[in-house]
CSV table of C-alpha atoms in Angstrom, one decimal:
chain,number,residue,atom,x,y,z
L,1,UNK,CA,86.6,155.5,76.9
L,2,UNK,CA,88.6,158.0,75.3
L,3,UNK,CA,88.1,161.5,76.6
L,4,UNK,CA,90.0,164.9,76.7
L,5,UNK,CA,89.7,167.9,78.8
L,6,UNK,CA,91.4,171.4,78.2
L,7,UNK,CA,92.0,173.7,81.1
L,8,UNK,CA,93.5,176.9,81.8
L,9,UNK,CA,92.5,180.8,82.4
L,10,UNK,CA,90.1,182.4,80.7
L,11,UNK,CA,91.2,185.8,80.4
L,12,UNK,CA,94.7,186.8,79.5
L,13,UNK,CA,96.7,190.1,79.4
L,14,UNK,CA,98.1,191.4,76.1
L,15,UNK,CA,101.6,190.5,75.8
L,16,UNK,CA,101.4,187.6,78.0
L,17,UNK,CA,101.8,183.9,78.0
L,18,UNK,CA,98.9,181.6,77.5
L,19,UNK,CA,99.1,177.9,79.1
L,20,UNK,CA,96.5,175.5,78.7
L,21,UNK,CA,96.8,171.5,80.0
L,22,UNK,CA,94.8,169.4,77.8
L,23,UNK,CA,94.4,165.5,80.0
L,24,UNK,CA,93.7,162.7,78.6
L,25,UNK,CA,91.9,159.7,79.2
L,26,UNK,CA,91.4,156.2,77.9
L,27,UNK,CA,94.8,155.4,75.4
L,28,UNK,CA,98.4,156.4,76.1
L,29,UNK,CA,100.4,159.4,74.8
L,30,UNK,CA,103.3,157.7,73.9
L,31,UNK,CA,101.5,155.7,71.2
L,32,UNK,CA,98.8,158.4,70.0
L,33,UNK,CA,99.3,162.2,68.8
L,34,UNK,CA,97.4,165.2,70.6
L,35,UNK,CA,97.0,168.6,68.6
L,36,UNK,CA,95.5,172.0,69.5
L,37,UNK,CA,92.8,173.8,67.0
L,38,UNK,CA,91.3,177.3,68.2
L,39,UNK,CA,88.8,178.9,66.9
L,40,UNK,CA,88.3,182.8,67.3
L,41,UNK,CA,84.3,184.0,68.2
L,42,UNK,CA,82.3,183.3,64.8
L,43,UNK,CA,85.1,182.2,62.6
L,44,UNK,CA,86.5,178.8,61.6
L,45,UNK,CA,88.9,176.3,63.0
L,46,UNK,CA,93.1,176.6,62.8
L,47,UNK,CA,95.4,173.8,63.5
L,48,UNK,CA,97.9,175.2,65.8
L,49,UNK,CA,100.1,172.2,66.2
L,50,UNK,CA,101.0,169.0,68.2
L,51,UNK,CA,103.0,166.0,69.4
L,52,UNK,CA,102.7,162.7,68.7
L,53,UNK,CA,103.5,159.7,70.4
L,54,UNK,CA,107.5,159.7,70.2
L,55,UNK,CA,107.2,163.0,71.6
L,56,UNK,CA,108.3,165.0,68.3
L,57,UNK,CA,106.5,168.5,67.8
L,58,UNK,CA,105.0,170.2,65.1
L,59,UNK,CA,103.6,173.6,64.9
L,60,UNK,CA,101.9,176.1,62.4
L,61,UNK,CA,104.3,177.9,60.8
L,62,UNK,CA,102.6,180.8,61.1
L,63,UNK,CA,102.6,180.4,64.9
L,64,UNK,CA,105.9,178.5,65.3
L,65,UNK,CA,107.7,181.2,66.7
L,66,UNK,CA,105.2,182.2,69.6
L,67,UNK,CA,103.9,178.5,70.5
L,68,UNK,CA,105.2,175.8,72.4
L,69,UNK,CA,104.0,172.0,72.7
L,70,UNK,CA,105.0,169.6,75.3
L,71,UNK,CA,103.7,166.8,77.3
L,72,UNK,CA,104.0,164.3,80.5
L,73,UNK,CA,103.1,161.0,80.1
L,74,UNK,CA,103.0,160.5,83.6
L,75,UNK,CA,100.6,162.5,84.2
L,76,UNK,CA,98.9,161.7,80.7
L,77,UNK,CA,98.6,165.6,80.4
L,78,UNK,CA,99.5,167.9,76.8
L,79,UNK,CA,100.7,171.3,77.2
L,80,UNK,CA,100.6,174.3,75.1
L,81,UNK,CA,102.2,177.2,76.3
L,82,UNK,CA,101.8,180.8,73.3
L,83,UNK,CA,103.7,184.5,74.3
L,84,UNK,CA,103.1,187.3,73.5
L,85,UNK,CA,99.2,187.2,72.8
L,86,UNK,CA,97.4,189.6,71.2
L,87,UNK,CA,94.0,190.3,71.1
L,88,UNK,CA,93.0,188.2,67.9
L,89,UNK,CA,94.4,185.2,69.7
L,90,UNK,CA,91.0,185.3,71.6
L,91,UNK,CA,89.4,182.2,70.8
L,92,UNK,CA,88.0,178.8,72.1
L,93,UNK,CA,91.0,176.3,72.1
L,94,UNK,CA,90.5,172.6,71.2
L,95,UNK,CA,92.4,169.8,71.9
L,96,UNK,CA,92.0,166.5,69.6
L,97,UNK,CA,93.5,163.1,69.3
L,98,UNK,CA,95.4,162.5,65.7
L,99,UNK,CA,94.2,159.0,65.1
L,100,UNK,CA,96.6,158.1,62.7
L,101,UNK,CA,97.5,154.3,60.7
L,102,UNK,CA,99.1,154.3,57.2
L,103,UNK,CA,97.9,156.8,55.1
L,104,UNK,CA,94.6,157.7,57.3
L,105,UNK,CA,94.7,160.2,59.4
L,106,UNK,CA,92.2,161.9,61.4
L,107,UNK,CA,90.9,163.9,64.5
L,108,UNK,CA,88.3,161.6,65.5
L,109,UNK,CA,88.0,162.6,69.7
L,110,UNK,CA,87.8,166.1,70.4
L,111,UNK,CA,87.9,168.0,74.3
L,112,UNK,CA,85.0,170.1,74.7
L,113,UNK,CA,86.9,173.5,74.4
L,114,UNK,CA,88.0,176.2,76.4
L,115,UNK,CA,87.1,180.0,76.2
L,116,UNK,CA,90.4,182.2,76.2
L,117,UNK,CA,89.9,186.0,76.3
L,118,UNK,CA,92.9,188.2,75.5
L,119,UNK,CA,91.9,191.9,77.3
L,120,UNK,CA,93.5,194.4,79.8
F,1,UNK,CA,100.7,176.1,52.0
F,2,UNK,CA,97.9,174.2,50.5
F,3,UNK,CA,94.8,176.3,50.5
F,4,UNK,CA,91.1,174.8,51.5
F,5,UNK,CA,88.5,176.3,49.5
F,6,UNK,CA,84.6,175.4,50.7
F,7,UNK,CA,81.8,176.5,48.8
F,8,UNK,CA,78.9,177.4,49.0
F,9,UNK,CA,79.7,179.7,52.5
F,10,UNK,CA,76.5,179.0,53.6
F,11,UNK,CA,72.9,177.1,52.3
F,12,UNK,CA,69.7,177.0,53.1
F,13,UNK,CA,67.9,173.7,52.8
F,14,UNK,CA,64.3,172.4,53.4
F,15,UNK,CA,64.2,168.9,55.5
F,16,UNK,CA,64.0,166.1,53.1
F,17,UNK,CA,66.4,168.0,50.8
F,18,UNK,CA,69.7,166.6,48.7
F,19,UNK,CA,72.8,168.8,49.6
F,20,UNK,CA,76.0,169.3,48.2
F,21,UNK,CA,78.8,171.1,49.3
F,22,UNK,CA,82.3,171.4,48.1
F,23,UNK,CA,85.7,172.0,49.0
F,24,UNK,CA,88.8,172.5,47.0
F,25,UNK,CA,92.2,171.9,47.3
F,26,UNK,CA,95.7,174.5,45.8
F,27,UNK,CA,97.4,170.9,45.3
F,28,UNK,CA,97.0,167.3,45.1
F,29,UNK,CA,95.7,166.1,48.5
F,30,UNK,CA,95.4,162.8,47.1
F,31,UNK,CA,92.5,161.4,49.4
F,32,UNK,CA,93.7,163.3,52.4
F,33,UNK,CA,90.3,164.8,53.4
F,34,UNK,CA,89.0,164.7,56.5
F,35,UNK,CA,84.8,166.7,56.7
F,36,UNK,CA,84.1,167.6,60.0
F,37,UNK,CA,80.2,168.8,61.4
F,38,UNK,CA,80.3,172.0,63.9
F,39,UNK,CA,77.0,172.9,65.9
F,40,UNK,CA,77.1,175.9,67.6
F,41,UNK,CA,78.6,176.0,70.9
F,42,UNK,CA,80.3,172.1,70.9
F,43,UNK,CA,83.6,171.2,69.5
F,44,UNK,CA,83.9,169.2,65.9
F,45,UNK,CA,82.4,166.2,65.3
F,46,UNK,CA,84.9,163.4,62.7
F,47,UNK,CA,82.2,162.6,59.9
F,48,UNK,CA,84.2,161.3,56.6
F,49,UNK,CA,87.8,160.4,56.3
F,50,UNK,CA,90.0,159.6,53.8
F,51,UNK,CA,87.6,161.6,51.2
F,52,UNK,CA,84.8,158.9,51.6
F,53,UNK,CA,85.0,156.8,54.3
F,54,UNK,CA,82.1,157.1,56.9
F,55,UNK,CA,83.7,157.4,60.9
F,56,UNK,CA,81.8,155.0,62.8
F,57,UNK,CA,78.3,156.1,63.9
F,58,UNK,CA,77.5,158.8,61.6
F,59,UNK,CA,74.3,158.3,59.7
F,60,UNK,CA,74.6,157.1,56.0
F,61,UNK,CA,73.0,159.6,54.6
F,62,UNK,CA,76.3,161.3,55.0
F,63,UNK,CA,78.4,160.7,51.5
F,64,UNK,CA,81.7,162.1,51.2
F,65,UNK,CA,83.8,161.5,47.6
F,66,UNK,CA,86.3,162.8,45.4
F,67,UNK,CA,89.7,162.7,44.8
F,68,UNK,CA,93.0,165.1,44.0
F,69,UNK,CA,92.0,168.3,44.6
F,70,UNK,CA,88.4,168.4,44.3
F,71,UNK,CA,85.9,167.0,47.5
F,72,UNK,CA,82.3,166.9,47.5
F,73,UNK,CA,80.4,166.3,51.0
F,74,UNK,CA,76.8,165.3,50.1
F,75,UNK,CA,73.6,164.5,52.6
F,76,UNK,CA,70.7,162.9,51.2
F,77,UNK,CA,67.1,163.7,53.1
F,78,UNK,CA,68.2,166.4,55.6
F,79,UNK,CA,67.5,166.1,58.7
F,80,UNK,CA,66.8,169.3,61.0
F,81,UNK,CA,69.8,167.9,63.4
F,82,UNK,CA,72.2,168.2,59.9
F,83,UNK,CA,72.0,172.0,60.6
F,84,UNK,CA,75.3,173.2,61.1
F,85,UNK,CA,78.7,173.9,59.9
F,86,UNK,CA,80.6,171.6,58.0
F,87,UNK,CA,84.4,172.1,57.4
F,88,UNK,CA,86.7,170.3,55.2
F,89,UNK,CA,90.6,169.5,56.0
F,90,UNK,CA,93.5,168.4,54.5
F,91,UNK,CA,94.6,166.1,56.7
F,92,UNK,CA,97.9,163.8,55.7
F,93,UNK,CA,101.0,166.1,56.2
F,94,UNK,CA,101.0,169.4,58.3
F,95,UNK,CA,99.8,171.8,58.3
F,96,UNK,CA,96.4,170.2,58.7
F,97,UNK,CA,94.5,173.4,56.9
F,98,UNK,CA,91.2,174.1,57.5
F,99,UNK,CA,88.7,175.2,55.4
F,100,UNK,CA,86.7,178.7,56.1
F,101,UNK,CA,83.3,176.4,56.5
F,102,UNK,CA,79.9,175.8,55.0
F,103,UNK,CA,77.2,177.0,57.0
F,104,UNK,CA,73.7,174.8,56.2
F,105,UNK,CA,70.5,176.1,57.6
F,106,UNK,CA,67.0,175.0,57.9
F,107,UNK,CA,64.4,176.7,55.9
């Protein structure tokens, strides 16, 4: 069945860089599209960005120049690597399949989240 | 950027109740909607796409419709499990925005 897991630390020092893996399980990255939403302590959900299955990137352009997506198929693992973080990037970070057929698109499987803390 | 608009921000309903909630898009989304349920402490949970088509497994008191820039997410008989927050999201070209969220309580 289809499953995803993000991992990564939970605390982070200003100015740093986050990374977070997000693996996969159940269908292939190079035929499906994996995307990171975070969502800061009581407030809604942002789309940050993601790749899809011919490995092609796209990002929030209010993030773009901070975030970085990549992947291994090998290893059916999906990267996100952010500088420079500040504290308002402290959040819980999703990672979600982009189920995606003519015009339909959706994020219809969902990792269970992972806590990020930005603090010295 | 296309802006998500949800309204009410939050409701408070009595089991049995109809709800309604809305969202609206800046532009034209055509029937790029996507309505997603958030309880407290789990990730998002796929309940309509493409404006009004129910994802597989979700009950059918669920009813999502509308078209353009103006979305409507309606449950009939509310069930004290339906407590939650309920987001909209454009979802056909990127960005995928958000919107800020309906909270619906339980009287």
């Amino acid at each position: 069945q289809v499953q995803l897991k993000e991992s990564g630390p939970g605390l982070v020092q200003p100015s740093q860089t986050l990374s977070l893996t997000c693996t996969v399980s159940g269908f292939s990255l190079t035929s499906n599209s994996v995307h990171w939403v975070r969502q800061p302590p009581g407030k809604g959900l942002e789309w940050m960005g993601g790749i899809w299955g011919d490995g092609s990137t796209d990002y929030n352009s209010a993030l773009k120049s901070r975030l970085s997506i990549s992947r291994d198929t090998s290893k059916s693992q999906v990267f996100l690597k952010m500088n420079s973080l500040q504290t308002d990037d402290t959040a819980i970070y999703f990672c979600t399949r982009l189920l995606y057929y003519g015009y339909t698109r959706y994020f219809d499987y969902w990792g269970q989240g992972v806590m990020v803390t930005v603090s010295s | 950027n296309i802006v998500m608009t949800q309204s009410p921000k939050s409701m408070s309903i009595s089991v049995g109740d109809r709800v309604t909630m809305n969202c609206k898009a800046s532009q034209n989304v055509y029937n790029n909607i996507a309505w997603y349920q958030q309880k407290p402490g789990k990730s998002p949970k796929l309940l309509i796409y493409y404006a009004s088509n129910r994802y597989t497994g979700v009950p059918d008191r669920f009813t999502g419709s509308g078209s353009g820039t103006d979305f409507t997410l309606t449950i009939n008989s509310v069930q004290a499990e339906d407590a939650a927050f309920y987001y909209c999201q454009r979802i056909y070209n990127s960005p995928y925005t958000f919107g800020a969220g309906t909270k619906l309580e339980l009287k």
